[in-house]
PDB file of C-alpha atoms in Angstrom:
ATOM      1  CA  MET G   1    -193.008  -3.047-191.125  1.00 68.00           C
ATOM      2  CA  GLU G   2    -189.916  -4.778-191.957  1.00 76.00           C
ATOM      3  CA  MET G   3    -190.689  -4.388-196.046  1.00 79.00           C
ATOM      4  CA  ILE G   4    -191.317  -0.759-194.974  1.00 82.00           C
ATOM      5  CA  SER G   5    -187.956  -0.561-192.743  1.00 84.00           C
ATOM      6  CA  ARG G   6    -186.459  -2.289-195.907  1.00 85.00           C
ATOM      7  CA  MET G   7    -187.517   0.208-198.123  1.00 87.00           C
ATOM      8  CA  LYS G   8    -186.217   3.015-196.186  1.00 87.00           C
ATOM      9  CA  GLU G   9    -183.173   1.873-195.560  1.00 89.00           C
ATOM     10  CA  ASP G  10    -182.778   1.232-199.327  1.00 87.00           C
ATOM     11  CA  ILE G  11    -183.862   4.831-200.239  1.00 89.00           C
ATOM     12  CA  GLU G  12    -181.252   6.125-197.383  1.00 88.00           C
ATOM     13  CA  THR G  13    -178.349   3.881-198.823  1.00 90.00           C
ATOM     14  CA  ILE G  14    -179.198   6.113-201.816  1.00 90.00           C
ATOM     15  CA  PHE G  15    -178.728   9.423-200.188  1.00 89.00           C
ATOM     16  CA  GLU G  16    -175.561   8.109-198.679  1.00 87.00           C
ATOM     17  CA  HIS G  17    -173.748   7.279-201.628  1.00 87.00           C
ATOM     18  CA  ASP G  18    -175.076   9.889-204.359  1.00 84.00           C
ATOM     19  CA  PRO G  19    -174.296  13.336-203.763  1.00 86.00           C
ATOM     20  CA  ALA G  20    -176.943  14.253-206.678  1.00 85.00           C
ATOM     21  CA  ALA G  21    -179.863  12.736-205.063  1.00 84.00           C
ATOM     22  CA  ARG G  22    -182.137  15.669-203.715  1.00 87.00           C
ATOM     23  CA  SER G  23    -185.109  14.758-202.677  1.00 89.00           C
ATOM     24  CA  TYR G  24    -187.263  11.481-201.411  1.00 88.00           C
ATOM     25  CA  LEU G  25    -189.555  11.902-204.255  1.00 90.00           C
ATOM     26  CA  GLU G  26    -187.004  12.731-207.333  1.00 89.00           C
ATOM     27  CA  VAL G  27    -185.408   9.139-205.492  1.00 89.00           C
ATOM     28  CA  LEU G  28    -189.103   7.050-205.321  1.00 88.00           C
ATOM     29  CA  LEU G  29    -189.376   8.437-209.040  1.00 91.00           C
ATOM     30  CA  THR G  30    -186.219   8.115-211.150  1.00 89.00           C
ATOM     31  CA  TYR G  31    -183.939   5.940-209.659  1.00 89.00           C
ATOM     32  CA  SER G  32    -184.171   3.003-211.841  1.00 90.00           C
ATOM     33  CA  GLY G  33    -181.288   1.213-209.482  1.00 91.00           C
ATOM     34  CA  LEU G  34    -183.546   0.985-206.646  1.00 92.00           C
ATOM     35  CA  HIS G  35    -186.976   0.217-209.206  1.00 93.00           C
ATOM     36  CA  ALA G  36    -185.001  -3.056-210.100  1.00 93.00           C
ATOM     37  CA  LEU G  37    -183.798  -4.048-206.553  1.00 94.00           C
ATOM     38  CA  TRP G  38    -187.409  -3.678-204.863  1.00 93.00           C
ATOM     39  CA  ALA G  39    -188.709  -5.508-208.688  1.00 94.00           C
ATOM     40  CA  HIS G  40    -186.248  -8.371-207.517  1.00 94.00           C
ATOM     41  CA  ARG G  41    -187.650  -8.799-203.989  1.00 94.00           C
ATOM     42  CA  ILE G  42    -191.088  -9.711-205.762  1.00 94.00           C
ATOM     43  CA  SER G  43    -189.235 -11.987-208.374  1.00 95.00           C
ATOM     44  CA  HIS G  44    -187.020 -13.579-206.007  1.00 95.00           C
ATOM     45  CA  PHE G  45    -189.986 -14.328-203.372  1.00 94.00           C
ATOM     46  CA  PHE G  46    -192.080 -16.023-206.725  1.00 95.00           C
ATOM     47  CA  PHE G  47    -188.683 -17.897-207.419  1.00 94.00           C
ATOM     48  CA  LYS G  48    -188.194 -19.422-204.266  1.00 93.00           C
ATOM     49  CA  VAL G  49    -191.728 -20.787-204.050  1.00 94.00           C
ATOM     50  CA  LYS G  50    -191.349 -22.073-207.481  1.00 91.00           C
ATOM     51  CA  PHE G  51    -193.061 -19.439-209.753  1.00 94.00           C
ATOM     52  CA  TYR G  52    -190.205 -19.616-212.080  1.00 93.00           C
ATOM     53  CA  PHE G  53    -192.360 -18.459-214.823  1.00 95.00           C
ATOM     54  CA  LEU G  54    -193.524 -15.220-213.152  1.00 95.00           C
ATOM     55  CA  ALA G  55    -190.743 -14.639-211.398  1.00 95.00           C
ATOM     56  CA  ARG G  56    -188.492 -14.289-214.879  1.00 95.00           C
ATOM     57  CA  LEU G  57    -191.969 -11.694-216.420  1.00 96.00           C
ATOM     58  CA  ILE G  58    -191.171 -10.250-213.620  1.00 95.00           C
ATOM     59  CA  SER G  59    -187.632  -9.808-213.753  1.00 94.00           C
ATOM     60  CA  GLN G  60    -188.001  -8.868-217.973  1.00 95.00           C
ATOM     61  CA  ILE G  61    -190.521  -6.488-217.423  1.00 95.00           C
ATOM     62  CA  THR G  62    -188.211  -4.600-214.658  1.00 94.00           C
ATOM     63  CA  ARG G  63    -185.490  -4.442-217.224  1.00 94.00           C
ATOM     64  CA  PHE G  64    -187.904  -3.339-220.533  1.00 94.00           C
ATOM     65  CA  PHE G  65    -188.198  -0.512-218.046  1.00 93.00           C
ATOM     66  CA  THR G  66    -184.962  -0.202-215.905  1.00 92.00           C
ATOM     67  CA  GLY G  67    -181.933  -1.356-218.611  1.00 92.00           C
ATOM     68  CA  ILE G  68    -180.567  -3.917-215.615  1.00 93.00           C
ATOM     69  CA  GLU G  69    -181.062  -7.519-215.234  1.00 94.00           C
ATOM     70  CA  ILE G  70    -180.683  -9.709-212.117  1.00 94.00           C
ATOM     71  CA  HIS G  71    -182.689 -13.185-212.173  1.00 95.00           C
ATOM     72  CA  PRO G  72    -185.079 -13.898-209.887  1.00 94.00           C
ATOM     73  CA  GLY G  73    -182.925 -16.554-208.383  1.00 93.00           C
ATOM     74  CA  ALA G  74    -179.777 -13.881-207.388  1.00 93.00           C
ATOM     75  CA  LYS G  75    -179.566 -13.542-203.494  1.00 94.00           C
ATOM     76  CA  ILE G  76    -178.572 -10.291-202.774  1.00 94.00           C
ATOM     77  CA  GLY G  77    -177.969  -8.469-199.058  1.00 92.00           C
ATOM     78  CA  ARG G  78    -179.141  -5.247-197.462  1.00 91.00           C
ATOM     79  CA  LYS G  79    -177.385  -1.676-199.153  1.00 91.00           C
ATOM     80  CA  PHE G  80    -177.098  -2.862-201.913  1.00 93.00           C
ATOM     81  CA  PHE G  81    -176.758   0.717-204.445  1.00 92.00           C
ATOM     82  CA  ILE G  82    -176.827   0.520-208.448  1.00 92.00           C
ATOM     83  CA  ASP G  83    -175.655   3.394-209.138  1.00 89.00           C
ATOM     84  CA  HIS G  84    -177.551   4.591-212.871  1.00 85.00           C
ATOM     85  CA  GLY G  85    -177.426   0.866-214.031  1.00 83.00           C
ATOM     86  CA  MET G  86    -177.885   0.852-217.473  1.00 91.00           C
ATOM     87  CA  GLY G  87    -176.493  -2.714-218.677  1.00 91.00           C
ATOM     88  CA  VAL G  88    -176.221  -4.115-214.828  1.00 93.00           C
ATOM     89  CA  VAL G  89    -176.297  -8.450-215.341  1.00 94.00           C
ATOM     90  CA  ILE G  90    -176.688  -9.763-212.141  1.00 94.00           C
ATOM     91  CA  GLY G  91    -176.857 -13.742-213.029  1.00 91.00           C
ATOM     92  CA  GLU G  92    -178.815 -16.344-211.073  1.00 91.00           C
ATOM     93  CA  THR G  93    -176.413 -17.968-208.516  1.00 92.00           C
ATOM     94  CA  CYS G  94    -175.124 -14.873-207.829  1.00 93.00           C
ATOM     95  CA  GLU G  95    -174.319 -13.982-204.080  1.00 93.00           C
ATOM     96  CA  ILE G  96    -174.038 -10.456-202.860  1.00 94.00           C
ATOM     97  CA  GLY G  97    -173.331  -9.814-199.279  1.00 92.00           C
ATOM     98  CA  ASN G  98    -174.234  -6.039-197.370  1.00 93.00           C
ATOM     99  CA  ASN G  99    -173.292  -2.572-198.575  1.00 93.00           C
ATOM    100  CA  VAL G 100    -172.236  -3.542-202.013  1.00 94.00           C
ATOM    101  CA  THR G 101    -172.102  -0.961-204.670  1.00 93.00           C
ATOM    102  CA  ILE G 102    -172.183  -1.772-208.259  1.00 94.00           C
ATOM    103  CA  TYR G 103    -172.077   0.612-211.387  1.00 92.00           C
ATOM    104  CA  GLN G 104    -173.296   1.061-215.285  1.00 91.00           C
ATOM    105  CA  GLY G 105    -172.465  -2.247-217.727  1.00 92.00           C
ATOM    106  CA  VAL G 106    -171.498  -4.319-214.739  1.00 93.00           C
ATOM    107  CA  THR G 107    -171.890  -8.236-215.724  1.00 93.00           C
ATOM    108  CA  LEU G 108    -171.784 -10.671-212.664  1.00 94.00           C
ATOM    109  CA  GLY G 109    -171.748 -13.415-214.964  1.00 90.00           C
ATOM    110  CA  GLY G 110    -170.846 -17.358-215.427  1.00 87.00           C
ATOM    111  CA  THR G 111    -168.530 -18.546-218.195  1.00 82.00           C
ATOM    112  CA  GLY G 112    -170.204 -21.303-219.965  1.00 74.00           C
ATOM    113  CA  LYS G 113    -172.816 -23.959-220.049  1.00 72.00           C
ATOM    114  CA  GLU G 114    -171.790 -25.495-216.514  1.00 73.00           C
ATOM    115  CA  LYS G 115    -174.534 -26.461-213.672  1.00 79.00           C
ATOM    116  CA  GLY G 116    -174.795 -25.460-210.604  1.00 83.00           C
ATOM    117  CA  LYS G 117    -172.871 -22.396-208.570  1.00 88.00           C
ATOM    118  CA  ARG G 118    -171.689 -20.492-211.908  1.00 90.00           C
ATOM    119  CA  HIS G 119    -171.850 -17.213-210.928  1.00 93.00           C
ATOM    120  CA  PRO G 120    -169.788 -15.167-208.376  1.00 93.00           C
ATOM    121  CA  THR G 121    -169.681 -14.517-204.860  1.00 94.00           C
ATOM    122  CA  ILE G 122    -169.501 -11.021-203.845  1.00 94.00           C
ATOM    123  CA  ARG G 123    -168.994 -10.509-199.672  1.00 94.00           C
ATOM    124  CA  ASP G 124    -169.978  -7.200-197.822  1.00 92.00           C
ATOM    125  CA  ASN G 125    -168.137  -3.653-198.870  1.00 92.00           C
ATOM    126  CA  ALA G 126    -167.226  -4.620-202.172  1.00 93.00           C
ATOM    127  CA  LEU G 127    -167.107  -1.900-204.851  1.00 93.00           C
ATOM    128  CA  ILE G 128    -167.335  -2.753-209.248  1.00 93.00           C
ATOM    129  CA  ALA G 129    -166.798   0.120-210.903  1.00 91.00           C
ATOM    130  CA  ALA G 130    -168.612   0.566-214.379  1.00 91.00           C
ATOM    131  CA  GLY G 131    -168.000  -1.809-216.904  1.00 90.00           C
ATOM    132  CA  ALA G 132    -166.091  -4.386-215.105  1.00 91.00           C
ATOM    133  CA  LYS G 133    -167.015  -8.454-215.636  1.00 93.00           C
ATOM    134  CA  VAL G 134    -166.721 -10.696-212.820  1.00 92.00           C
ATOM    135  CA  LEU G 135    -167.084 -13.994-214.332  1.00 92.00           C
ATOM    136  CA  GLY G 136    -167.407 -17.393-213.531  1.00 89.00           C
ATOM    137  CA  ALA G 137    -168.234 -19.473-209.760  1.00 90.00           C
ATOM    138  CA  ILE G 138    -165.457 -16.927-207.878  1.00 91.00           C
ATOM    139  CA  GLU G 139    -165.612 -15.318-204.897  1.00 92.00           C
ATOM    140  CA  ILE G 140    -164.893 -11.189-204.323  1.00 92.00           C
ATOM    141  CA  GLY G 141    -163.890 -10.903-200.965  1.00 90.00           C
ATOM    142  CA  GLU G 142    -164.758  -8.210-198.111  1.00 91.00           C
ATOM    143  CA  ASN G 143    -163.571  -4.330-199.042  1.00 90.00           C
ATOM    144  CA  VAL G 144    -162.488  -5.659-202.257  1.00 90.00           C
ATOM    145  CA  LYS G 145    -162.434  -2.913-205.208  1.00 91.00           C
ATOM    146  CA  ILE G 146    -162.355  -3.784-209.104  1.00 90.00           C
ATOM    147  CA  GLY G 147    -161.590  -1.156-211.364  1.00 88.00           C
ATOM    148  CA  SER G 148    -163.462   0.232-214.640  1.00 88.00           C
ATOM    149  CA  GLY G 149    -163.600  -2.346-217.275  1.00 87.00           C
ATOM    150  CA  SER G 150    -161.644  -4.924-215.407  1.00 89.00           C
ATOM    151  CA  VAL G 151    -161.912  -8.579-216.301  1.00 90.00           C
ATOM    152  CA  VAL G 152    -162.339 -10.681-212.868  1.00 90.00           C
ATOM    153  CA  LEU G 153    -161.904 -14.739-213.386  1.00 89.00           C
ATOM    154  CA  LYS G 154    -159.979 -15.659-210.000  1.00 87.00           C
ATOM    155  CA  ASN G 155    -161.227 -15.383-206.566  1.00 90.00           C
ATOM    156  CA  VAL G 156    -159.899 -12.046-205.051  1.00 89.00           C
ATOM    157  CA  PRO G 157    -159.181 -11.757-200.891  1.00 89.00           C
ATOM    158  CA  PRO G 158    -160.279  -9.636-199.194  1.00 89.00           C
ATOM    159  CA  ASN G 159    -159.227  -5.613-199.031  1.00 88.00           C
ATOM    160  CA  SER G 160    -157.695  -6.035-202.543  1.00 87.00           C
ATOM    161  CA  THR G 161    -157.986  -3.590-205.557  1.00 87.00           C
ATOM    162  CA  VAL G 162    -158.211  -5.365-208.707  1.00 88.00           C
ATOM    163  CA  VAL G 163    -157.566  -3.699-211.938  1.00 86.00           C
ATOM    164  CA  GLY G 164    -156.665  -4.705-216.118  1.00 81.00           C
ATOM    165  CA  ILE G 165    -157.667  -7.307-218.490  1.00 79.00           C
ATOM    166  CA  PRO G 166    -157.457 -10.518-217.217  1.00 78.00           C
ATOM    167  CA  GLY G 167    -157.594  -8.765-213.261  1.00 73.00           C
ATOM    168  CA  ARG G 168    -154.534  -7.950-211.494  1.00 77.00           C
ATOM    169  CA  ILE G 169    -154.421  -7.668-207.849  1.00 70.00           C
ATOM    170  CA  VAL G 170    -152.811  -5.035-205.925  1.00 70.00           C
ATOM    171  CA  LYS G 171    -152.967  -6.355-202.426  1.00 59.00           C
ATOM    172  CA  VAL G 172    -152.961  -3.803-199.412  1.00 62.00           C
ATOM    173  CA  ASP G 173    -151.489  -5.453-196.270  1.00 53.00           C
ATOM    174  CA  GLY G 174    -152.816  -4.475-193.312  1.00 44.00           C
ATOM    175  CA  VAL G 175    -154.798  -2.097-194.554  1.00 50.00           C
ATOM    176  CA  LYS G 176    -158.827  -1.995-194.648  1.00 47.00           C
ATOM    177  CA  ILE G 177    -159.666  -0.164-198.080  1.00 45.00           C
ATOM    178  CA  ASN G 178    -162.068   2.661-197.531  1.00 53.00           C
ATOM    179  CA  LYS G 179    -164.955   2.264-199.283  1.00 51.00           C
ATOM    180  CA  ASP G 180    -164.999   6.079-200.814  1.00 53.00           C
ATOM    181  CA  LEU G 181    -166.392   5.630-204.165  1.00 49.00           C
ATOM    182  CA  ASN G 182    -163.112   6.698-205.650  1.00 56.00           C
ATOM    183  CA  HIS G 183    -161.844   4.453-208.424  1.00 55.00           C
ATOM    184  CA  THR G 184    -160.562   7.072-210.869  1.00 52.00           C
ATOM    185  CA  GLY G 185    -157.291   6.710-209.210  1.00 57.00           C
ATOM    186  CA  LEU G 186    -156.843   3.065-208.984  1.00 57.00           C
ATOM    187  CA  PRO G 187    -153.472   1.695-210.168  1.00 59.00           C
ATOM    188  CA  ASP G 188    -152.884   0.597-213.898  1.00 62.00           C
ATOM    189  CA  PRO G 189    -150.446  -2.523-213.726  1.00 64.00           C
ATOM    190  CA  ILE G 190    -149.677  -2.420-218.060  1.00 69.00           C
ATOM    191  CA  GLU G 191    -149.158   1.572-217.720  1.00 70.00           C
ATOM    192  CA  ASP G 192    -146.566   0.510-214.929  1.00 72.00           C
ATOM    193  CA  ARG G 193    -145.196  -2.850-216.892  1.00 75.00           C
ATOM    194  CA  LEU G 194    -144.708   0.048-220.261  1.00 80.00           C
ATOM    195  CA  GLN G 195    -143.209   2.703-217.903  1.00 80.00           C
ATOM    196  CA  LEU G 196    -140.363  -0.059-216.320  1.00 80.00           C
ATOM    197  CA  LEU G 197    -139.913  -0.847-220.202  1.00 85.00           C
ATOM    198  CA  LYS G 198    -139.551   2.539-221.556  1.00 85.00           C
ATOM    199  CA  GLU G 199    -136.644   3.037-218.648  1.00 83.00           C
ATOM    200  CA  GLU G 200    -135.360   0.098-219.745  1.00 85.00           C
ATOM    201  CA  ILE G 201    -134.392   1.355-223.214  1.00 88.00           C
ATOM    202  CA  VAL G 202    -133.431   4.488-222.223  1.00 85.00           C
ATOM    203  CA  GLN G 203    -130.544   2.294-219.548  1.00 85.00           C
ATOM    204  CA  LEU G 204    -129.701   0.310-223.001  1.00 85.00           C
ATOM    205  CA  LYS G 205    -129.461   3.365-225.235  1.00 84.00           C
ATOM    206  CA  ALA G 206    -127.153   4.882-222.592  1.00 82.00           C
ATOM    207  CA  GLU G 207    -125.232   1.613-222.302  1.00 80.00           C
ATOM    208  CA  LEU G 208    -124.822   1.422-226.570  1.00 82.00           C
ATOM    209  CA  LEU G 209    -123.784   5.140-226.252  1.00 81.00           C
ATOM    210  CA  GLU G 210    -121.084   4.449-224.058  1.00 78.00           C
ATOM    211  CA  LEU G 211    -119.674   1.236-225.959  1.00 77.00           C
ATOM    212  CA  LYS G 212    -119.203   4.109-228.915  1.00 74.00           C
ATOM    213  CA  LYS G 213    -117.327   6.156-226.990  1.00 73.00           C
ATOM    214  CA  GLU G 214    -114.988   3.672-225.466  1.00 72.00           C
ATOM    215  CA  LYS G 215    -114.365   2.022-229.183  1.00 70.00           C
ATOM    216  CA  LYS G 216    -114.231   5.205-230.576  1.00 64.00           C
TER     217      LYS G 216
END
């Protein structure tokens, strides 16, 4: 009964997050993120009982059919949602909390050949947008949003937004970031910096013109 309840919860999570989901049959047959998650639970079971080869075999077969690679050793919480999913990679020592959403092309990976804990920990209610890379044994706090294409190499405190390469943190003090999936309007620190430089150049030009006028 617990297994059936979890499977039903997984399907309901898709309906909560994806407005394109129209029917249970469609979700069951066509959502690769759901297939990858269910297959991971099987491979994770075999990994825990030290049937490592069988666990890896299941994960690699799942990767072939879904385009999503989840190492059997990864620990994943409830209401985990992978949207589209192609190119998603989740490493062996990765830990993912509850109500986490990730998009296509996301990598939760390591940074080298270190032993032990070498992949990120993602806390509850995090959202990681398309193409983002979260690397190393770092911690992503609760309610964090990571923008598309960002590369995160350091810990991120709760209730923060991260954008850019390398990832830069934009804190929201005292305000909880709502998990509204609207990750198209995230701030761009590089663009902000360029705008400041542009304003400084305009100001310098104005001052030079004033000096030229004074000399005449």
